PDB file of C-alpha atoms in Angstrom:
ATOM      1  CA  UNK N   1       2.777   5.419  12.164  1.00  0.00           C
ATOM      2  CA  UNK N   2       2.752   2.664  15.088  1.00  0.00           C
ATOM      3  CA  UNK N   3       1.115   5.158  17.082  1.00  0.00           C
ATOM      4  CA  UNK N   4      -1.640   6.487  15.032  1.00  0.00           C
ATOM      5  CA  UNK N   5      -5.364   5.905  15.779  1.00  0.00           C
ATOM      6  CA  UNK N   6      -6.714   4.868  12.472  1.00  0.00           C
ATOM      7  CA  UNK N   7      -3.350   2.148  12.568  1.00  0.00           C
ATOM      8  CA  UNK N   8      -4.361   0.947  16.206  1.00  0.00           C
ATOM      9  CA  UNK N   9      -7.865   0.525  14.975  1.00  0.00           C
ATOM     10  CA  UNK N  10      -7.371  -1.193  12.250  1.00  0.00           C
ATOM     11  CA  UNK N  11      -7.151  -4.997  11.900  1.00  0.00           C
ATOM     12  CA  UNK N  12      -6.292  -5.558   7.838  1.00  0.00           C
ATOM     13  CA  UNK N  13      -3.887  -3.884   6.413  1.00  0.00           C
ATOM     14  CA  UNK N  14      -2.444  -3.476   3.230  1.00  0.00           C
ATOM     15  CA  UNK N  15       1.731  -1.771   2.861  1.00  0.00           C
ATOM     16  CA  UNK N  16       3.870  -1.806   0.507  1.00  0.00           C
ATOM     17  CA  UNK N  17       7.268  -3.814   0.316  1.00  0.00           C
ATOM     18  CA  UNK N  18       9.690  -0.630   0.093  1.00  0.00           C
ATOM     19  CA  UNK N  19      12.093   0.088  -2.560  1.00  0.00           C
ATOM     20  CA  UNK N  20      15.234   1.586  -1.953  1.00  0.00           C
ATOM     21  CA  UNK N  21      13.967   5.437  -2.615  1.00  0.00           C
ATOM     22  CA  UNK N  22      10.835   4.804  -0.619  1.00  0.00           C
ATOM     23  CA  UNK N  23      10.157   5.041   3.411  1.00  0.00           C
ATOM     24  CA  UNK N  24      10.986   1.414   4.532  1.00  0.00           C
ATOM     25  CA  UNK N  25       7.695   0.092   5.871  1.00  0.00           C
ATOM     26  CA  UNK N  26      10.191  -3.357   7.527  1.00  0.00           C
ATOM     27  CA  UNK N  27       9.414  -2.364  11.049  1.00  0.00           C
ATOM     28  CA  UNK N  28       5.633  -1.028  10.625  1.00  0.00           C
ATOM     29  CA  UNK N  29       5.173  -4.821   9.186  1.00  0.00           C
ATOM     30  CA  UNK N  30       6.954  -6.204  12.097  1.00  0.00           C
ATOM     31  CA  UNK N  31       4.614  -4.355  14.357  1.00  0.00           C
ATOM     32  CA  UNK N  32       1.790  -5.410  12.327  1.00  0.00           C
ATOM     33  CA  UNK N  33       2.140  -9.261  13.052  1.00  0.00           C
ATOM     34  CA  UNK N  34       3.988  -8.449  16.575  1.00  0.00           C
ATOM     35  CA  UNK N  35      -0.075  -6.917  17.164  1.00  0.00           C
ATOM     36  CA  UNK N  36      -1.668  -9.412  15.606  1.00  0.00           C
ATOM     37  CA  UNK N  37      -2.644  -7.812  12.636  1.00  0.00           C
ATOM     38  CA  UNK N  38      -3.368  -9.131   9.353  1.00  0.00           C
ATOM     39  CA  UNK N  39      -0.622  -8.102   6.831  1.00  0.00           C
ATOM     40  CA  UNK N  40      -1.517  -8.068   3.145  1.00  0.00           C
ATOM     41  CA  UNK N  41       1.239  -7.125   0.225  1.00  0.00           C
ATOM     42  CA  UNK N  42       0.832  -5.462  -3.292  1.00  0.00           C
ATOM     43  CA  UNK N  43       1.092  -8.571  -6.421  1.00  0.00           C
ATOM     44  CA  UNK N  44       1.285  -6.200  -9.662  1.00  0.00           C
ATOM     45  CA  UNK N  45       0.711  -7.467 -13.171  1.00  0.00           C
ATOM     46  CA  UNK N  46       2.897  -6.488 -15.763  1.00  0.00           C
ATOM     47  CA  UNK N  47       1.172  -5.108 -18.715  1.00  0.00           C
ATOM     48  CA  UNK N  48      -1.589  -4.105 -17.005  1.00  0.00           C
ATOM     49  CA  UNK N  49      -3.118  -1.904 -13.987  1.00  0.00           C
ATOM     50  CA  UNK N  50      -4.190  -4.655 -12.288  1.00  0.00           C
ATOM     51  CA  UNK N  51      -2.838  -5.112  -8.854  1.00  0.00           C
ATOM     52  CA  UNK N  52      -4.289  -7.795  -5.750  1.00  0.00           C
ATOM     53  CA  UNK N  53      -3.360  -7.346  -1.919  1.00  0.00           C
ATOM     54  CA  UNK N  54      -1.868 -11.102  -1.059  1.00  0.00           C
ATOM     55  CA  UNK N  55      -1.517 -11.936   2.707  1.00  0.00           C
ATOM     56  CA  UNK N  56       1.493 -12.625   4.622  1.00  0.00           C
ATOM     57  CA  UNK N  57       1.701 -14.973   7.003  1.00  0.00           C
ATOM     58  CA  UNK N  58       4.414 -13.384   8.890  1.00  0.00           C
ATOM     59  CA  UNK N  59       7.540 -11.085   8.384  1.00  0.00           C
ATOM     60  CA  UNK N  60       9.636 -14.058   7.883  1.00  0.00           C
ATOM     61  CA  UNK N  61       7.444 -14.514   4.972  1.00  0.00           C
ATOM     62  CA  UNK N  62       8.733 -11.574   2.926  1.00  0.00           C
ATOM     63  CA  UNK N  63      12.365 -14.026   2.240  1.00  0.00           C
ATOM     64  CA  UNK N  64      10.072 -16.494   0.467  1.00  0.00           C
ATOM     65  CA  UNK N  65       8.873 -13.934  -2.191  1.00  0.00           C
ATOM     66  CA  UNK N  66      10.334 -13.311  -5.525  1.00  0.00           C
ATOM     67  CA  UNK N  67      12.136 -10.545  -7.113  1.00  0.00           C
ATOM     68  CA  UNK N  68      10.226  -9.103 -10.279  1.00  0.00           C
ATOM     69  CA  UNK N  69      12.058  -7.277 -12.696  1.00  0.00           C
ATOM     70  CA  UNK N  70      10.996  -3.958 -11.495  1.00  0.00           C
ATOM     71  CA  UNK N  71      13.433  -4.720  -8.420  1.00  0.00           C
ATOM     72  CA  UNK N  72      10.226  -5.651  -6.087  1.00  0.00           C
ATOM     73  CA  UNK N  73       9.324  -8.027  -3.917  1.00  0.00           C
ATOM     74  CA  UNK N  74       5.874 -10.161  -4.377  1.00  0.00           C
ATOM     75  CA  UNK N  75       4.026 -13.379  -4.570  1.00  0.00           C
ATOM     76  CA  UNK N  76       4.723 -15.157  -7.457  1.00  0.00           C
ATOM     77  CA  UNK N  77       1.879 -15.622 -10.371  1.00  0.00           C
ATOM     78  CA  UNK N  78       1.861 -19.142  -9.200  1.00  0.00           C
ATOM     79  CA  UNK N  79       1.274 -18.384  -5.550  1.00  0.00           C
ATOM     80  CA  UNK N  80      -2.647 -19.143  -5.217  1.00  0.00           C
ATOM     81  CA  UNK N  81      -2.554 -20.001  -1.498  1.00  0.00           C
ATOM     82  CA  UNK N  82      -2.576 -16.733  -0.127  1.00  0.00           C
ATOM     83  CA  UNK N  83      -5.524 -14.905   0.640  1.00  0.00           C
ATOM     84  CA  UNK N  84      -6.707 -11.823  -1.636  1.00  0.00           C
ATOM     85  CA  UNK N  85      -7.842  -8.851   0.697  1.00  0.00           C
ATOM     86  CA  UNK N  86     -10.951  -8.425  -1.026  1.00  0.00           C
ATOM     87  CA  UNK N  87     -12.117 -11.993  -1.720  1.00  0.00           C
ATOM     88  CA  UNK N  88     -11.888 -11.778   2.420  1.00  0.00           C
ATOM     89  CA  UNK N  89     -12.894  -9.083   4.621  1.00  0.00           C
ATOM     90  CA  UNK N  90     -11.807  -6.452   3.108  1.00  0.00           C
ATOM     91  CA  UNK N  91      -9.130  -4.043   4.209  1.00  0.00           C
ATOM     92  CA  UNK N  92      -9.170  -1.454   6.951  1.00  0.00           C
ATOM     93  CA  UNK N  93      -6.075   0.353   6.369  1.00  0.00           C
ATOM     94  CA  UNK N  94      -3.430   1.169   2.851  1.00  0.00           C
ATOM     95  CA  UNK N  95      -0.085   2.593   3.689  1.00  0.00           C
ATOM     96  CA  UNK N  96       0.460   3.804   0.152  1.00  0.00           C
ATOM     97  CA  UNK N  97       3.799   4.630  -1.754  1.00  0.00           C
ATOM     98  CA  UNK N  98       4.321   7.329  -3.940  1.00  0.00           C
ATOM     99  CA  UNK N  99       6.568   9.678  -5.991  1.00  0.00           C
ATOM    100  CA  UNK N 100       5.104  12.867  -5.054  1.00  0.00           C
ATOM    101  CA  UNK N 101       2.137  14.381  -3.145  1.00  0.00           C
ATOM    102  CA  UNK N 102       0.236  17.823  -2.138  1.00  0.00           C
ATOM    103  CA  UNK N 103      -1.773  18.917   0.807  1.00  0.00           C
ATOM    104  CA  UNK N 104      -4.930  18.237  -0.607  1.00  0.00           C
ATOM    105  CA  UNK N 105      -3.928  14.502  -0.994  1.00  0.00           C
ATOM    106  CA  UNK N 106      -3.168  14.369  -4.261  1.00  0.00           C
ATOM    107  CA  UNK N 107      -0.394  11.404  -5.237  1.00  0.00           C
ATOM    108  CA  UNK N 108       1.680  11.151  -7.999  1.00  0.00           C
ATOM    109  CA  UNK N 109       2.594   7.154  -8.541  1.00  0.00           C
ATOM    110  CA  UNK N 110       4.661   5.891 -11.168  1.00  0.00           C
ATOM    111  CA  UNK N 111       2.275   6.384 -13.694  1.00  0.00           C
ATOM    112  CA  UNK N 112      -0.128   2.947 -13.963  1.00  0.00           C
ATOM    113  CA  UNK N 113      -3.017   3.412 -11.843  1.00  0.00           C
ATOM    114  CA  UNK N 114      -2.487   0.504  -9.832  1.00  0.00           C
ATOM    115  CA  UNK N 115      -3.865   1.912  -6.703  1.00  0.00           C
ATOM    116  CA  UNK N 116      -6.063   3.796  -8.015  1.00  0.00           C
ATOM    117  CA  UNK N 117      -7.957   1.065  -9.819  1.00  0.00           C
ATOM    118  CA  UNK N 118      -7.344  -1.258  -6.445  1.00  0.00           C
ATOM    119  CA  UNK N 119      -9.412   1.324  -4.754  1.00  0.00           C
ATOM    120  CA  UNK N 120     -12.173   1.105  -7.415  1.00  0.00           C
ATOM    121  CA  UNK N 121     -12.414  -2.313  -6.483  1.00  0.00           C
ATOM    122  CA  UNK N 122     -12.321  -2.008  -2.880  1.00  0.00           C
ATOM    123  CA  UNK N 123     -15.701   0.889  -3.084  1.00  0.00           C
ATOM    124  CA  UNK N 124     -17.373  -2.598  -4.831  1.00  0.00           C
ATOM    125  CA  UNK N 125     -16.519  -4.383  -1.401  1.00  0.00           C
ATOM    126  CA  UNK N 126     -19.276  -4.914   1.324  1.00  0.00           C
ATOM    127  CA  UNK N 127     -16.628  -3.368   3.903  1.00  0.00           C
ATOM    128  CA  UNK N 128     -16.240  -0.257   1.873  1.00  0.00           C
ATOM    129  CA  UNK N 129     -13.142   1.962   1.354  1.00  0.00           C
ATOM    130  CA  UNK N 130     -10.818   1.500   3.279  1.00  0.00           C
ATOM    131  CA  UNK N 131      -8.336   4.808   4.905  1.00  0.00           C
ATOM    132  CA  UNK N 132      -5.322   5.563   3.255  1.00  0.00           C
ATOM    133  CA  UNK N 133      -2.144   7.272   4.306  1.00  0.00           C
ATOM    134  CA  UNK N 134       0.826   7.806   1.848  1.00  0.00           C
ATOM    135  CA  UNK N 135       4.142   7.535   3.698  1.00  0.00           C
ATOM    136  CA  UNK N 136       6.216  10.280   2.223  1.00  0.00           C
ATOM    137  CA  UNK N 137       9.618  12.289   2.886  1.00  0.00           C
ATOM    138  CA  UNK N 138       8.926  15.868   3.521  1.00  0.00           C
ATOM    139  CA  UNK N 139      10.496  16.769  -0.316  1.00  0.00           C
ATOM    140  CA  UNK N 140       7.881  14.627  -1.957  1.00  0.00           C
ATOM    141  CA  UNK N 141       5.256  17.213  -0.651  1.00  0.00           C
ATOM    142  CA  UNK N 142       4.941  19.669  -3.432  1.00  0.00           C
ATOM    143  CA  UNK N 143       2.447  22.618  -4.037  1.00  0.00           C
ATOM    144  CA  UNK N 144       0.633  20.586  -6.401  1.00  0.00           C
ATOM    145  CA  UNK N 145       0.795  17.600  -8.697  1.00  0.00           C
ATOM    146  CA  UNK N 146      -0.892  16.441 -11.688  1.00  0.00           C
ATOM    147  CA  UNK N 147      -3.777  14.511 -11.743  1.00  0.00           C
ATOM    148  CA  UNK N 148      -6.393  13.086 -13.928  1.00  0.00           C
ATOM    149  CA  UNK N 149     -10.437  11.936 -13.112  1.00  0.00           C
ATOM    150  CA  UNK N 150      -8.753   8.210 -12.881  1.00  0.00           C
ATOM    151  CA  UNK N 151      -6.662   9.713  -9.247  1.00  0.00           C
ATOM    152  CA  UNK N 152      -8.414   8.679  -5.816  1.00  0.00           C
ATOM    153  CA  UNK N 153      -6.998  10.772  -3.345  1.00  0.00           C
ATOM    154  CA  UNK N 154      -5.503  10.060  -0.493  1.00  0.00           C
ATOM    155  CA  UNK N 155      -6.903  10.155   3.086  1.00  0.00           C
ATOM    156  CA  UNK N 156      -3.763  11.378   4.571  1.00  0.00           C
ATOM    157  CA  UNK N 157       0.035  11.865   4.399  1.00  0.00           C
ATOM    158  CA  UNK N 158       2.596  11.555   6.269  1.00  0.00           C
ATOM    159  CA  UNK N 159       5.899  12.708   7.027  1.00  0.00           C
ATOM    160  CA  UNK N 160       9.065  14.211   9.036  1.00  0.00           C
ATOM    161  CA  UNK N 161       7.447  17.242  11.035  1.00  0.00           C
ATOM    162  CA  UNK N 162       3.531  16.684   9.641  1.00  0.00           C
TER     163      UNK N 162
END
């Protein structure tokens, strides 16, 4: 990941806050403030599809964030300091979770559209759409998975041996 182009070249960029089944992104966010990268996290809302890209201010950061009950890590509803993505500059760059994928960049999330409708938003954004790479294990790559007219795909995936 550290080592890929559209990573080098890109300035703000949103990843997600692993869960335990997921690739851990704690060392690609380490690099991101060690290069002086913005660093912008997923705030979900309950209920809803609706889901903002807060900024961190460093790695350290991620300790001051609060546990939702879907075991994940994020701002709290209260937290109106940080920086949305797109009320800013926009992002370059969305490592993006996921429970399955194929090789035509279809993703299979859990099921609420969150990304898909944060992606909506960001085509509205004077900087455009930004790149997006899933981060999967090679088993999540299956021949095909289900989607619907709602599913952006993704610009790439990666994984062991891709």
């Amino acid at each position: 990941v550290i080592g890929h182009p559209k990573y080098q070249d890109s300035k703000r960029i949103a990843i997600f806050l692993s869960m335990p089944d997921e690739i851990q992104t704690e060392e690609i966010i380490k690099d991101i403030f060690k290069q002086g990268k913005e660093c912008f996290i997923p705030r979900y809302k309950p209920q809803s599809n609706h889901m903002d890209m807060l900024k961190l201010s460093s790695a350290e950061d991620i300790s001051s964030l609060t546990l939702t009950s879907w075991n994940i890590l994020q701002p709290s509803d209260d937290d109106s300091a940080r920086e949305e993505a797109l009320a800013g500059g926009g992002l370059d760059l969305i490592f993006m979770p996921g429970l399955g994928f194929d090789k035509k960049g279809n993703r299979l999330g859990r099921g609420k559209g969150y990304y898909d409708t944060y992606l909506e938003r960001c085509m509205k954004h004077p900087s455009g759409k930004p790149y997006t790479i899933a981060l999967a294990f090679r088993e999540q790559i299956c021949e095909s998975v289900p989607v619907t007219e709602n599913d952006v795909q993704v610009d790439e995936i990666l994984y062991e041996g891709s």
